[in-house]
Amino acid sequence: MYTLNLNINESKEYFDKNFYNQDSSYLILSTPKELNLIKKILDIDDITFKDCMNFDENIKLDLFDNYDFLSINTFELENNKALIQEINIYLSDNFILVVVKDDNFIFKYVKNMILGNFNMEDNPTVSLFKINYLIFKSIIINGFESLEKVEDMILDIEDQMMEKVSEDQISKINYVRGITRTIVKNTRPLLYIGDRILKENIRYLKYSDVKRYNLDNLQGIDFGIDKLYNFALATRELADKLLDLYSSKVGEETNDLITKLTILTGISAPLTIITGIYGMNFKYMPFLNFTYGYPIILLLMVIIVLLGLLIFKIKKLL
C-alpha cells in the first residue's frame, strides 16, 4: 500500500494505521487484498468493498454522502492478448483511493505519482482534482496505445495476405476480430460514465472555486472517451475487412488457377484432335505409311504447344 499526504507532501510505502487525518488530503493506492486494512479507517461501505474484491464486467458510478465510487474496466494488449482488468476509485472530499491489482498500468502510474513524480498544487483540494484528471487521462492514453498495437497486428496480417494467402491466416483474422470486439465492449460503457460525470454534478464539480478548472478537464476527458470509442469502432471495422480481403485474395488465386487450366485446355485441344484423328481405325490415311510421318506429327504437336504458349504470353494471360 502506498499513501501520499498532499498537505505535507509525505509519502509512505507501507500501511500505517495512524496515517489518516480528516484535516488532510491523501492519495492512496491499494490492491484489493490490502483494502481490508483501511476499510474501517475510511468508512468504506460493504457493497463497494465487495465490488473491489471481485472482478465483474459492470461499470459503475455510485454517488454516496462520503465519497463517489467509480468502477471501470481497462484493457491492455499483452503478448497479443487483450487483458481486461478492473479499476476502482473512491473520490472523497479529502482523499482519492485507487484500488487495483499491482500488475495494472494504473497501479504503476499512481505509485509513480506517490513516490515523488507529481507536481503538487498550493491547494491540496486542487491537487485531488488534478490527480483525478490525470488518472482518467492515463486510462485514455493507454487505451489509444493498446488500440494502436491492435492496428499494427491487423496491418501485419494484411501485409502477409498481400504477399500470399495461407490457411492459418483465417484463424489469425478471427483472433484479432475477437480482440477488437472485446475492446469495443469494454470501451462503450465509458461513454456512459463520461456523460454521468458531467450531467450529475459529481463531487469534484460541487466546489465553486475550482469547478471551472475541473469542469474543463472533465469535458476534455469526455471528449477523449468519445475519440477512444470511435477509434475502437474503426479498429473493429478494419479487422472485419480482413475477412473481405482474405475472400478476395482466395478468389483471385482461384480465378488464376481456373485461367491456367483454361489455357492448358486451349493448348491441348488441337493435340487432342490430332490424336483423335490418328486413333481412327481406317486403312487409308495421310502419312500412315510414310516413313517420317510419326516424327513429323510429333514435331507438329510441339509447334502447336509452343505457338499456343506464345500467343497466350503476348496476350498477357501467362
PDB file of C-alpha atoms in Angstrom:
ATOM      1  CA  MET A   1       0.000   0.000   0.000  1.00  0.00           C
ATOM      2  CA  TYR A   2       1.204   3.483  -0.878  1.00  0.00           C
ATOM      3  CA  THR A   3      -0.029   6.775   0.575  1.00  0.00           C
ATOM      4  CA  LEU A   4       0.719  10.429  -0.105  1.00  0.00           C
ATOM      5  CA  ASN A   5      -0.245  13.227   2.288  1.00  0.00           C
ATOM      6  CA  LEU A   6      -0.926  16.162  -0.026  1.00  0.00           C
ATOM      7  CA  ASN A   7      -0.750  18.716   2.813  1.00  0.00           C
ATOM      8  CA  ILE A   8       2.793  17.955   3.858  1.00  0.00           C
ATOM      9  CA  ASN A   9       3.943  16.116   0.698  1.00  0.00           C
ATOM     10  CA  GLU A  10       4.874  12.996   2.650  1.00  0.00           C
ATOM     11  CA  SER A  11       4.672   9.549   1.065  1.00  0.00           C
ATOM     12  CA  LYS A  12       4.775   6.094   2.641  1.00  0.00           C
ATOM     13  CA  GLU A  13       5.342   2.718   1.043  1.00  0.00           C
ATOM     14  CA  TYR A  14       3.706   0.717   3.825  1.00  0.00           C
ATOM     15  CA  PHE A  15       0.486   0.639   5.817  1.00  0.00           C
ATOM     16  CA  ASP A  16       0.295   2.832   8.913  1.00  0.00           C
ATOM     17  CA  LYS A  17      -3.000   2.707  10.813  1.00  0.00           C
ATOM     18  CA  ASN A  18      -2.367   6.235  12.118  1.00  0.00           C
ATOM     19  CA  PHE A  19      -1.724   7.716   8.683  1.00  0.00           C
ATOM     20  CA  TYR A  20      -5.207   9.165   8.190  1.00  0.00           C
ATOM     21  CA  ASN A  21      -6.309  12.570   9.459  1.00  0.00           C
ATOM     22  CA  GLN A  22      -9.643  14.130   8.476  1.00  0.00           C
ATOM     23  CA  ASP A  23      -8.000  17.530   8.144  1.00  0.00           C
ATOM     24  CA  SER A  24      -5.520  16.404   5.477  1.00  0.00           C
ATOM     25  CA  SER A  25      -5.862  15.277   1.875  1.00  0.00           C
ATOM     26  CA  TYR A  26      -4.480  11.977   0.591  1.00  0.00           C
ATOM     27  CA  LEU A  27      -3.765   9.921  -2.474  1.00  0.00           C
ATOM     28  CA  ILE A  28      -3.959   6.232  -1.527  1.00  0.00           C
ATOM     29  CA  LEU A  29      -3.046   3.229  -3.657  1.00  0.00           C
ATOM     30  CA  SER A  30      -4.206  -0.216  -2.578  1.00  0.00           C
ATOM     31  CA  THR A  31      -4.562  -3.691  -4.004  1.00  0.00           C
ATOM     32  CA  PRO A  32      -7.891  -5.474  -3.419  1.00  0.00           C
ATOM     33  CA  LYS A  33      -6.249  -7.691  -0.786  1.00  0.00           C
ATOM     34  CA  GLU A  34      -4.983  -4.652   1.146  1.00  0.00           C
ATOM     35  CA  LEU A  35      -8.293  -2.811   1.109  1.00  0.00           C
ATOM     36  CA  ASN A  36      -9.471  -4.550   4.270  1.00  0.00           C
ATOM     37  CA  LEU A  37      -6.711  -2.729   6.209  1.00  0.00           C
ATOM     38  CA  ILE A  38      -8.274   0.678   5.569  1.00  0.00           C
ATOM     39  CA  LYS A  39     -11.949  -0.248   5.229  1.00  0.00           C
ATOM     40  CA  LYS A  40     -12.924   0.990   8.702  1.00  0.00           C
ATOM     41  CA  ILE A  41     -10.498   3.900   8.686  1.00  0.00           C
ATOM     42  CA  LEU A  42     -12.043   5.391   5.527  1.00  0.00           C
ATOM     43  CA  ASP A  43     -15.551   4.165   6.366  1.00  0.00           C
ATOM     44  CA  ILE A  44     -15.928   2.164   3.161  1.00  0.00           C
ATOM     45  CA  ASP A  45     -19.337   0.551   2.737  1.00  0.00           C
ATOM     46  CA  ASP A  46     -19.770  -3.200   2.284  1.00  0.00           C
ATOM     47  CA  ILE A  47     -21.280  -3.011  -1.204  1.00  0.00           C
ATOM     48  CA  THR A  48     -18.383  -1.183  -2.857  1.00  0.00           C
ATOM     49  CA  PHE A  49     -15.938  -3.204  -0.761  1.00  0.00           C
ATOM     50  CA  LYS A  50     -17.322  -6.430  -2.268  1.00  0.00           C
ATOM     51  CA  ASP A  51     -17.180  -4.852  -5.727  1.00  0.00           C
ATOM     52  CA  CYS A  52     -13.459  -4.292  -5.247  1.00  0.00           C
ATOM     53  CA  MET A  53     -12.907  -7.885  -4.141  1.00  0.00           C
ATOM     54  CA  ASN A  54     -14.443  -9.500  -7.220  1.00  0.00           C
ATOM     55  CA  PHE A  55     -13.942  -8.719 -10.887  1.00  0.00           C
ATOM     56  CA  ASP A  56     -17.054  -8.172 -12.968  1.00  0.00           C
ATOM     57  CA  GLU A  57     -17.841  -6.540 -16.293  1.00  0.00           C
ATOM     58  CA  ASN A  58     -20.205  -3.976 -14.802  1.00  0.00           C
ATOM     59  CA  ILE A  59     -19.117  -0.346 -14.888  1.00  0.00           C
ATOM     60  CA  LYS A  60     -20.482   1.754 -12.042  1.00  0.00           C
ATOM     61  CA  LEU A  61     -20.655   5.310 -10.811  1.00  0.00           C
ATOM     62  CA  ASP A  62     -22.336   5.465  -7.412  1.00  0.00           C
ATOM     63  CA  LEU A  63     -22.686   8.732  -5.517  1.00  0.00           C
ATOM     64  CA  PHE A  64     -22.557   8.434  -1.723  1.00  0.00           C
ATOM     65  CA  ASP A  65     -22.543  11.037   1.040  1.00  0.00           C
ATOM     66  CA  ASN A  66     -18.895  10.459   1.941  1.00  0.00           C
ATOM     67  CA  TYR A  67     -17.474   9.683  -1.485  1.00  0.00           C
ATOM     68  CA  ASP A  68     -18.240   8.869  -5.107  1.00  0.00           C
ATOM     69  CA  PHE A  69     -17.380   5.340  -6.178  1.00  0.00           C
ATOM     70  CA  LEU A  70     -16.258   4.596  -9.718  1.00  0.00           C
ATOM     71  CA  SER A  71     -15.612   1.117 -11.113  1.00  0.00           C
ATOM     72  CA  ILE A  72     -14.395   0.773 -14.706  1.00  0.00           C
ATOM     73  CA  ASN A  73     -12.647  -1.814 -16.835  1.00  0.00           C
ATOM     74  CA  THR A  74      -9.426  -1.109 -18.706  1.00  0.00           C
ATOM     75  CA  PHE A  75      -7.742  -3.078 -21.443  1.00  0.00           C
ATOM     76  CA  GLU A  76      -4.122  -3.664 -22.360  1.00  0.00           C
ATOM     77  CA  LEU A  77      -2.545  -5.668 -25.140  1.00  0.00           C
ATOM     78  CA  GLU A  78      -0.068  -8.074 -23.576  1.00  0.00           C
ATOM     79  CA  ASN A  79       1.665 -10.664 -25.765  1.00  0.00           C
ATOM     80  CA  ASN A  80      -1.003 -10.030 -28.411  1.00  0.00           C
ATOM     81  CA  LYS A  81      -3.761 -10.807 -25.908  1.00  0.00           C
ATOM     82  CA  ALA A  82      -6.420  -8.400 -24.639  1.00  0.00           C
ATOM     83  CA  LEU A  83      -6.022  -8.158 -20.857  1.00  0.00           C
ATOM     84  CA  ILE A  84      -9.153  -6.750 -19.194  1.00  0.00           C
ATOM     85  CA  GLN A  85      -8.757  -5.504 -15.616  1.00  0.00           C
ATOM     86  CA  GLU A  86     -10.908  -3.585 -13.170  1.00  0.00           C
ATOM     87  CA  ILE A  87     -10.023  -0.242 -11.602  1.00  0.00           C
ATOM     88  CA  ASN A  88     -11.972   1.002  -8.581  1.00  0.00           C
ATOM     89  CA  ILE A  89     -11.665   4.630  -7.488  1.00  0.00           C
ATOM     90  CA  TYR A  90     -13.078   6.318  -4.386  1.00  0.00           C
ATOM     91  CA  LEU A  91     -13.370  10.090  -4.799  1.00  0.00           C
ATOM     92  CA  SER A  92     -13.796  11.852  -1.466  1.00  0.00           C
ATOM     93  CA  ASP A  93     -13.503  15.457  -0.314  1.00  0.00           C
ATOM     94  CA  ASN A  94     -10.121  14.750   1.186  1.00  0.00           C
ATOM     95  CA  PHE A  95      -8.827  11.580  -0.466  1.00  0.00           C
ATOM     96  CA  ILE A  96      -8.613   9.611  -3.666  1.00  0.00           C
ATOM     97  CA  LEU A  97      -8.347   5.874  -3.117  1.00  0.00           C
ATOM     98  CA  VAL A  98      -7.347   3.741  -6.107  1.00  0.00           C
ATOM     99  CA  VAL A  99      -7.945   0.006  -5.725  1.00  0.00           C
ATOM    100  CA  VAL A 100      -6.346  -2.074  -8.453  1.00  0.00           C
ATOM    101  CA  LYS A 101      -4.140  -5.125  -8.915  1.00  0.00           C
ATOM    102  CA  ASP A 102      -0.418  -4.430  -8.768  1.00  0.00           C
ATOM    103  CA  ASP A 103       0.195  -5.632 -12.344  1.00  0.00           C
ATOM    104  CA  ASN A 104      -2.110  -2.994 -13.826  1.00  0.00           C
ATOM    105  CA  PHE A 105      -0.633   0.047 -15.562  1.00  0.00           C
ATOM    106  CA  ILE A 106      -2.662   2.383 -13.308  1.00  0.00           C
ATOM    107  CA  PHE A 107      -1.050   0.851 -10.220  1.00  0.00           C
ATOM    108  CA  LYS A 108       2.378   1.683 -11.626  1.00  0.00           C
ATOM    109  CA  TYR A 109       1.228   5.144 -12.698  1.00  0.00           C
ATOM    110  CA  VAL A 110      -0.268   6.104  -9.314  1.00  0.00           C
ATOM    111  CA  LYS A 111       2.668   4.572  -7.461  1.00  0.00           C
ATOM    112  CA  ASN A 112       4.967   6.782  -9.504  1.00  0.00           C
ATOM    113  CA  MET A 113       2.896   9.833  -8.556  1.00  0.00           C
ATOM    114  CA  ILE A 114       3.025   8.979  -4.855  1.00  0.00           C
ATOM    115  CA  LEU A 115       6.774   8.419  -4.814  1.00  0.00           C
ATOM    116  CA  GLY A 116       7.552  11.945  -5.865  1.00  0.00           C
ATOM    117  CA  ASN A 117       6.683  12.370  -9.505  1.00  0.00           C
ATOM    118  CA  PHE A 118       3.632  14.537  -9.007  1.00  0.00           C
ATOM    119  CA  ASN A 119       3.700  18.331  -9.117  1.00  0.00           C
ATOM    120  CA  MET A 120       1.782  19.476  -6.052  1.00  0.00           C
ATOM    121  CA  GLU A 121      -0.615  22.425  -6.128  1.00  0.00           C
ATOM    122  CA  ASP A 122      -0.711  25.048  -3.390  1.00  0.00           C
ATOM    123  CA  ASN A 123      -4.226  23.940  -2.511  1.00  0.00           C
ATOM    124  CA  PRO A 124      -4.426  20.188  -1.581  1.00  0.00           C
ATOM    125  CA  THR A 125      -8.043  20.085  -2.763  1.00  0.00           C
ATOM    126  CA  VAL A 126      -6.976  21.291  -6.204  1.00  0.00           C
ATOM    127  CA  SER A 127      -4.278  18.599  -6.140  1.00  0.00           C
ATOM    128  CA  LEU A 128      -7.012  15.983  -5.641  1.00  0.00           C
ATOM    129  CA  PHE A 129      -8.890  17.316  -8.656  1.00  0.00           C
ATOM    130  CA  LYS A 130      -5.721  17.280 -10.695  1.00  0.00           C
ATOM    131  CA  ILE A 131      -4.945  13.686  -9.676  1.00  0.00           C
ATOM    132  CA  ASN A 132      -8.463  12.652 -10.624  1.00  0.00           C
ATOM    133  CA  TYR A 133      -7.993  14.197 -14.071  1.00  0.00           C
ATOM    134  CA  LEU A 134      -4.541  12.676 -14.596  1.00  0.00           C
ATOM    135  CA  ILE A 135      -5.752   9.160 -13.743  1.00  0.00           C
ATOM    136  CA  PHE A 136      -8.573   9.418 -16.275  1.00  0.00           C
ATOM    137  CA  LYS A 137      -6.169  10.854 -18.829  1.00  0.00           C
ATOM    138  CA  SER A 138      -3.746   7.970 -18.297  1.00  0.00           C
ATOM    139  CA  ILE A 139      -6.548   5.432 -18.834  1.00  0.00           C
ATOM    140  CA  ILE A 140      -7.493   7.072 -22.141  1.00  0.00           C
ATOM    141  CA  ILE A 141      -3.889   7.362 -23.354  1.00  0.00           C
ATOM    142  CA  ASN A 142      -3.259   3.696 -22.523  1.00  0.00           C
ATOM    143  CA  GLY A 143      -6.411   2.802 -24.459  1.00  0.00           C
ATOM    144  CA  PHE A 144      -5.136   4.615 -27.543  1.00  0.00           C
ATOM    145  CA  GLU A 145      -1.720   2.948 -27.255  1.00  0.00           C
ATOM    146  CA  SER A 146      -3.310  -0.514 -26.961  1.00  0.00           C
ATOM    147  CA  LEU A 147      -5.535   0.158 -29.972  1.00  0.00           C
ATOM    148  CA  GLU A 148      -2.502   1.223 -31.989  1.00  0.00           C
ATOM    149  CA  LYS A 149      -0.891  -2.139 -31.178  1.00  0.00           C
ATOM    150  CA  VAL A 150      -4.030  -3.934 -32.349  1.00  0.00           C
ATOM    151  CA  GLU A 151      -3.989  -1.841 -35.515  1.00  0.00           C
ATOM    152  CA  ASP A 152      -0.374  -2.912 -36.122  1.00  0.00           C
ATOM    153  CA  MET A 153      -1.461  -6.566 -35.754  1.00  0.00           C
ATOM    154  CA  ILE A 154      -4.197  -6.030 -38.340  1.00  0.00           C
ATOM    155  CA  LEU A 155      -1.851  -4.305 -40.803  1.00  0.00           C
ATOM    156  CA  ASP A 156       0.717  -7.076 -40.349  1.00  0.00           C
ATOM    157  CA  ILE A 157      -1.886  -9.720 -41.245  1.00  0.00           C
ATOM    158  CA  GLU A 158      -2.947  -7.612 -44.221  1.00  0.00           C
ATOM    159  CA  ASP A 159       0.653  -7.371 -45.472  1.00  0.00           C
ATOM    160  CA  GLN A 160       1.051 -11.142 -45.151  1.00  0.00           C
ATOM    161  CA  MET A 161      -2.098 -11.725 -47.203  1.00  0.00           C
ATOM    162  CA  MET A 162      -0.958  -9.320 -49.900  1.00  0.00           C
ATOM    163  CA  GLU A 163       2.142 -11.483 -50.338  1.00  0.00           C
ATOM    164  CA  LYS A 164       0.496 -14.888 -50.053  1.00  0.00           C
ATOM    165  CA  VAL A 165      -2.736 -16.315 -48.654  1.00  0.00           C
ATOM    166  CA  SER A 166      -2.472 -19.292 -46.305  1.00  0.00           C
ATOM    167  CA  GLU A 167      -4.992 -21.306 -44.310  1.00  0.00           C
ATOM    168  CA  ASP A 168      -3.611 -20.243 -40.906  1.00  0.00           C
ATOM    169  CA  GLN A 169      -4.431 -16.602 -41.664  1.00  0.00           C
ATOM    170  CA  ILE A 170      -8.159 -17.161 -41.181  1.00  0.00           C
ATOM    171  CA  SER A 171      -7.529 -18.146 -37.545  1.00  0.00           C
ATOM    172  CA  LYS A 172      -5.385 -15.024 -37.076  1.00  0.00           C
ATOM    173  CA  ILE A 173      -8.165 -12.885 -38.546  1.00  0.00           C
ATOM    174  CA  ASN A 174     -10.795 -14.371 -36.237  1.00  0.00           C
ATOM    175  CA  TYR A 175      -8.466 -13.929 -33.275  1.00  0.00           C
ATOM    176  CA  VAL A 176      -7.824 -10.235 -33.896  1.00  0.00           C
ATOM    177  CA  ARG A 177     -11.538  -9.694 -34.598  1.00  0.00           C
ATOM    178  CA  GLY A 178     -12.259 -11.193 -31.180  1.00  0.00           C
ATOM    179  CA  ILE A 179      -9.805  -8.758 -29.573  1.00  0.00           C
ATOM    180  CA  THR A 180     -11.395  -5.736 -31.239  1.00  0.00           C
ATOM    181  CA  ARG A 181     -14.868  -6.823 -30.152  1.00  0.00           C
ATOM    182  CA  THR A 182     -13.688  -7.237 -26.558  1.00  0.00           C
ATOM    183  CA  ILE A 183     -12.157  -3.768 -26.636  1.00  0.00           C
ATOM    184  CA  VAL A 184     -15.295  -2.152 -28.069  1.00  0.00           C
ATOM    185  CA  LYS A 185     -17.428  -3.949 -25.475  1.00  0.00           C
ATOM    186  CA  ASN A 186     -15.301  -2.581 -22.620  1.00  0.00           C
ATOM    187  CA  THR A 187     -14.919   0.910 -24.104  1.00  0.00           C
ATOM    188  CA  ARG A 188     -18.594   1.599 -24.813  1.00  0.00           C
ATOM    189  CA  PRO A 189     -19.614   1.895 -21.111  1.00  0.00           C
ATOM    190  CA  LEU A 190     -17.039   4.666 -20.650  1.00  0.00           C
ATOM    191  CA  LEU A 191     -19.330   6.888 -22.736  1.00  0.00           C
ATOM    192  CA  TYR A 192     -21.999   6.419 -20.082  1.00  0.00           C
ATOM    193  CA  ILE A 193     -19.546   7.270 -17.316  1.00  0.00           C
ATOM    194  CA  GLY A 194     -18.368  10.413 -19.104  1.00  0.00           C
ATOM    195  CA  ASP A 195     -21.920  11.650 -19.598  1.00  0.00           C
ATOM    196  CA  ARG A 196     -22.927  10.944 -15.993  1.00  0.00           C
ATOM    197  CA  ILE A 197     -19.883  12.704 -14.592  1.00  0.00           C
ATOM    198  CA  LEU A 198     -20.839  15.902 -16.385  1.00  0.00           C
ATOM    199  CA  LYS A 199     -24.613  15.701 -16.023  1.00  0.00           C
ATOM    200  CA  GLU A 200     -24.996  14.523 -12.443  1.00  0.00           C
ATOM    201  CA  ASN A 201     -22.606  17.021 -10.859  1.00  0.00           C
ATOM    202  CA  ILE A 202     -20.222  14.611  -9.152  1.00  0.00           C
ATOM    203  CA  ARG A 203     -18.365  15.603  -6.031  1.00  0.00           C
ATOM    204  CA  TYR A 204     -15.492  17.328  -7.816  1.00  0.00           C
ATOM    205  CA  LEU A 205     -17.861  19.673  -9.625  1.00  0.00           C
ATOM    206  CA  LYS A 206     -19.579  20.991  -6.486  1.00  0.00           C
ATOM    207  CA  TYR A 207     -16.877  23.404  -5.366  1.00  0.00           C
ATOM    208  CA  SER A 208     -17.380  26.802  -6.923  1.00  0.00           C
ATOM    209  CA  ASP A 209     -13.748  27.892  -6.514  1.00  0.00           C
ATOM    210  CA  VAL A 210     -12.349  25.035  -8.587  1.00  0.00           C
ATOM    211  CA  LYS A 211     -15.416  23.919 -10.530  1.00  0.00           C
ATOM    212  CA  ARG A 212     -14.417  25.795 -13.672  1.00  0.00           C
ATOM    213  CA  TYR A 213     -10.914  24.311 -13.665  1.00  0.00           C
ATOM    214  CA  ASN A 214     -12.158  20.763 -13.115  1.00  0.00           C
ATOM    215  CA  LEU A 215     -15.152  21.097 -15.453  1.00  0.00           C
ATOM    216  CA  ASP A 216     -12.859  21.993 -18.351  1.00  0.00           C
ATOM    217  CA  ASN A 217     -10.675  18.991 -17.585  1.00  0.00           C
ATOM    218  CA  LEU A 218     -13.606  16.588 -17.292  1.00  0.00           C
ATOM    219  CA  GLN A 219     -15.076  17.896 -20.532  1.00  0.00           C
ATOM    220  CA  GLY A 220     -11.717  17.104 -22.112  1.00  0.00           C
ATOM    221  CA  ILE A 221     -11.890  13.600 -20.633  1.00  0.00           C
ATOM    222  CA  ASP A 222     -15.404  13.145 -22.001  1.00  0.00           C
ATOM    223  CA  PHE A 223     -14.168  14.242 -25.432  1.00  0.00           C
ATOM    224  CA  GLY A 224     -11.210  11.837 -25.141  1.00  0.00           C
ATOM    225  CA  ILE A 225     -13.555   8.949 -24.307  1.00  0.00           C
ATOM    226  CA  ASP A 226     -15.594   9.719 -27.430  1.00  0.00           C
ATOM    227  CA  LYS A 227     -12.433   9.683 -29.552  1.00  0.00           C
ATOM    228  CA  LEU A 228     -11.260   6.445 -27.930  1.00  0.00           C
ATOM    229  CA  TYR A 229     -14.577   4.742 -28.641  1.00  0.00           C
ATOM    230  CA  ASN A 230     -14.568   5.926 -32.249  1.00  0.00           C
ATOM    231  CA  PHE A 231     -11.022   4.604 -32.637  1.00  0.00           C
ATOM    232  CA  ALA A 232     -12.136   1.258 -31.175  1.00  0.00           C
ATOM    233  CA  LEU A 233     -15.015   1.075 -33.669  1.00  0.00           C
ATOM    234  CA  ALA A 234     -12.708   1.955 -36.567  1.00  0.00           C
ATOM    235  CA  THR A 235     -10.254  -0.752 -35.464  1.00  0.00           C
ATOM    236  CA  ARG A 236     -13.058  -3.322 -35.302  1.00  0.00           C
ATOM    237  CA  GLU A 237     -14.183  -2.373 -38.816  1.00  0.00           C
ATOM    238  CA  LEU A 238     -10.592  -2.671 -40.032  1.00  0.00           C
ATOM    239  CA  ALA A 239     -10.397  -6.158 -38.528  1.00  0.00           C
ATOM    240  CA  ASP A 240     -13.710  -7.147 -40.130  1.00  0.00           C
ATOM    241  CA  LYS A 241     -12.447  -6.016 -43.533  1.00  0.00           C
ATOM    242  CA  LEU A 242      -9.651  -8.573 -43.253  1.00  0.00           C
ATOM    243  CA  LEU A 243     -12.251 -11.250 -43.983  1.00  0.00           C
ATOM    244  CA  ASP A 244     -13.254  -9.466 -47.187  1.00  0.00           C
ATOM    245  CA  LEU A 245      -9.609  -9.130 -48.183  1.00  0.00           C
ATOM    246  CA  TYR A 246      -8.995 -12.810 -47.427  1.00  0.00           C
ATOM    247  CA  SER A 247     -12.013 -13.849 -49.529  1.00  0.00           C
ATOM    248  CA  SER A 248     -10.880 -11.544 -52.326  1.00  0.00           C
ATOM    249  CA  LYS A 249      -7.322 -12.938 -52.356  1.00  0.00           C
ATOM    250  CA  VAL A 250      -8.596 -16.530 -52.269  1.00  0.00           C
ATOM    251  CA  GLY A 251     -10.938 -15.653 -55.151  1.00  0.00           C
ATOM    252  CA  GLU A 252      -8.035 -14.174 -57.098  1.00  0.00           C
ATOM    253  CA  GLU A 253      -5.954 -17.313 -56.609  1.00  0.00           C
ATOM    254  CA  THR A 254      -8.906 -19.493 -57.628  1.00  0.00           C
ATOM    255  CA  ASN A 255      -9.519 -17.394 -60.740  1.00  0.00           C
ATOM    256  CA  ASP A 256      -5.827 -17.552 -61.584  1.00  0.00           C
ATOM    257  CA  LEU A 257      -5.904 -21.348 -61.294  1.00  0.00           C
ATOM    258  CA  ILE A 258      -9.025 -21.558 -63.460  1.00  0.00           C
ATOM    259  CA  THR A 259      -7.386 -19.285 -66.054  1.00  0.00           C
ATOM    260  CA  LYS A 260      -4.312 -21.520 -66.202  1.00  0.00           C
ATOM    261  CA  LEU A 261      -6.473 -24.630 -66.551  1.00  0.00           C
ATOM    262  CA  THR A 262      -8.418 -22.921 -69.348  1.00  0.00           C
ATOM    263  CA  ILE A 263      -5.167 -22.033 -71.139  1.00  0.00           C
ATOM    264  CA  LEU A 264      -3.946 -25.615 -70.747  1.00  0.00           C
ATOM    265  CA  THR A 265      -7.227 -26.846 -72.216  1.00  0.00           C
ATOM    266  CA  GLY A 266      -6.920 -24.404 -75.129  1.00  0.00           C
ATOM    267  CA  ILE A 267      -3.381 -25.551 -75.899  1.00  0.00           C
ATOM    268  CA  SER A 268      -4.165 -29.259 -75.577  1.00  0.00           C
ATOM    269  CA  ALA A 269      -7.355 -29.122 -77.687  1.00  0.00           C
ATOM    270  CA  PRO A 270      -5.516 -29.277 -81.088  1.00  0.00           C
ATOM    271  CA  LEU A 271      -3.367 -32.122 -79.755  1.00  0.00           C
ATOM    272  CA  THR A 272      -6.471 -33.999 -78.706  1.00  0.00           C
ATOM    273  CA  ILE A 273      -7.964 -33.533 -82.175  1.00  0.00           C
ATOM    274  CA  ILE A 274      -4.802 -34.838 -83.883  1.00  0.00           C
ATOM    275  CA  THR A 275      -4.521 -37.873 -81.601  1.00  0.00           C
ATOM    276  CA  GLY A 276      -8.243 -38.480 -82.064  1.00  0.00           C
ATOM    277  CA  ILE A 277      -7.958 -38.423 -85.840  1.00  0.00           C
ATOM    278  CA  TYR A 278      -4.953 -40.728 -85.956  1.00  0.00           C
ATOM    279  CA  GLY A 279      -6.603 -43.012 -83.482  1.00  0.00           C
ATOM    280  CA  MET A 280      -9.304 -43.826 -86.046  1.00  0.00           C
ATOM    281  CA  ASN A 281      -9.224 -47.317 -87.498  1.00  0.00           C
ATOM    282  CA  PHE A 282      -9.094 -46.530 -91.249  1.00  0.00           C
ATOM    283  CA  LYS A 283      -6.958 -48.352 -93.817  1.00  0.00           C
ATOM    284  CA  TYR A 284      -6.155 -45.318 -95.959  1.00  0.00           C
ATOM    285  CA  MET A 285      -4.964 -42.278 -94.004  1.00  0.00           C
ATOM    286  CA  PRO A 286      -2.420 -39.499 -94.842  1.00  0.00           C
ATOM    287  CA  PHE A 287       1.123 -40.273 -93.649  1.00  0.00           C
ATOM    288  CA  LEU A 288       0.002 -43.693 -92.452  1.00  0.00           C
ATOM    289  CA  ASN A 289       2.693 -45.492 -94.456  1.00  0.00           C
ATOM    290  CA  PHE A 290       5.037 -42.520 -94.632  1.00  0.00           C
ATOM    291  CA  THR A 291       8.433 -43.260 -93.057  1.00  0.00           C
ATOM    292  CA  TYR A 292       8.745 -39.879 -91.335  1.00  0.00           C
ATOM    293  CA  GLY A 293       5.049 -39.424 -90.616  1.00  0.00           C
ATOM    294  CA  TYR A 294       5.337 -40.143 -86.873  1.00  0.00           C
ATOM    295  CA  PRO A 295       8.176 -37.665 -86.087  1.00  0.00           C
ATOM    296  CA  ILE A 296       6.515 -35.029 -88.295  1.00  0.00           C
ATOM    297  CA  ILE A 297       3.262 -35.292 -86.333  1.00  0.00           C
ATOM    298  CA  LEU A 298       5.188 -35.103 -83.048  1.00  0.00           C
ATOM    299  CA  LEU A 299       7.031 -32.026 -84.310  1.00  0.00           C
ATOM    300  CA  LEU A 300       3.716 -30.503 -85.363  1.00  0.00           C
ATOM    301  CA  MET A 301       2.331 -31.098 -81.884  1.00  0.00           C
ATOM    302  CA  VAL A 302       5.346 -29.411 -80.273  1.00  0.00           C
ATOM    303  CA  ILE A 303       4.968 -26.433 -82.636  1.00  0.00           C
ATOM    304  CA  ILE A 304       1.281 -26.149 -81.718  1.00  0.00           C
ATOM    305  CA  VAL A 305       2.136 -26.141 -77.993  1.00  0.00           C
ATOM    306  CA  LEU A 306       4.879 -23.526 -78.417  1.00  0.00           C
ATOM    307  CA  LEU A 307       2.685 -21.394 -80.643  1.00  0.00           C
ATOM    308  CA  GLY A 308      -0.146 -21.563 -78.096  1.00  0.00           C
ATOM    309  CA  LEU A 309       2.163 -20.543 -75.250  1.00  0.00           C
ATOM    310  CA  LEU A 310       3.497 -17.647 -77.359  1.00  0.00           C
ATOM    311  CA  ILE A 311       0.004 -16.377 -78.178  1.00  0.00           C
ATOM    312  CA  PHE A 312      -1.162 -16.514 -74.532  1.00  0.00           C
ATOM    313  CA  LYS A 313       2.092 -14.843 -73.466  1.00  0.00           C
ATOM    314  CA  ILE A 314       1.559 -11.982 -75.928  1.00  0.00           C
ATOM    315  CA  LYS A 315      -1.993 -11.546 -74.600  1.00  0.00           C
ATOM    316  CA  LYS A 316      -0.529 -11.495 -71.052  1.00  0.00           C
ATOM    317  CA  LEU A 317      -2.598 -14.447 -69.927  1.00  0.00           C
ATOM    318  CA  LEU A 318       0.515 -16.253 -68.738  1.00  0.00           C
TER     319      LEU A 318
END
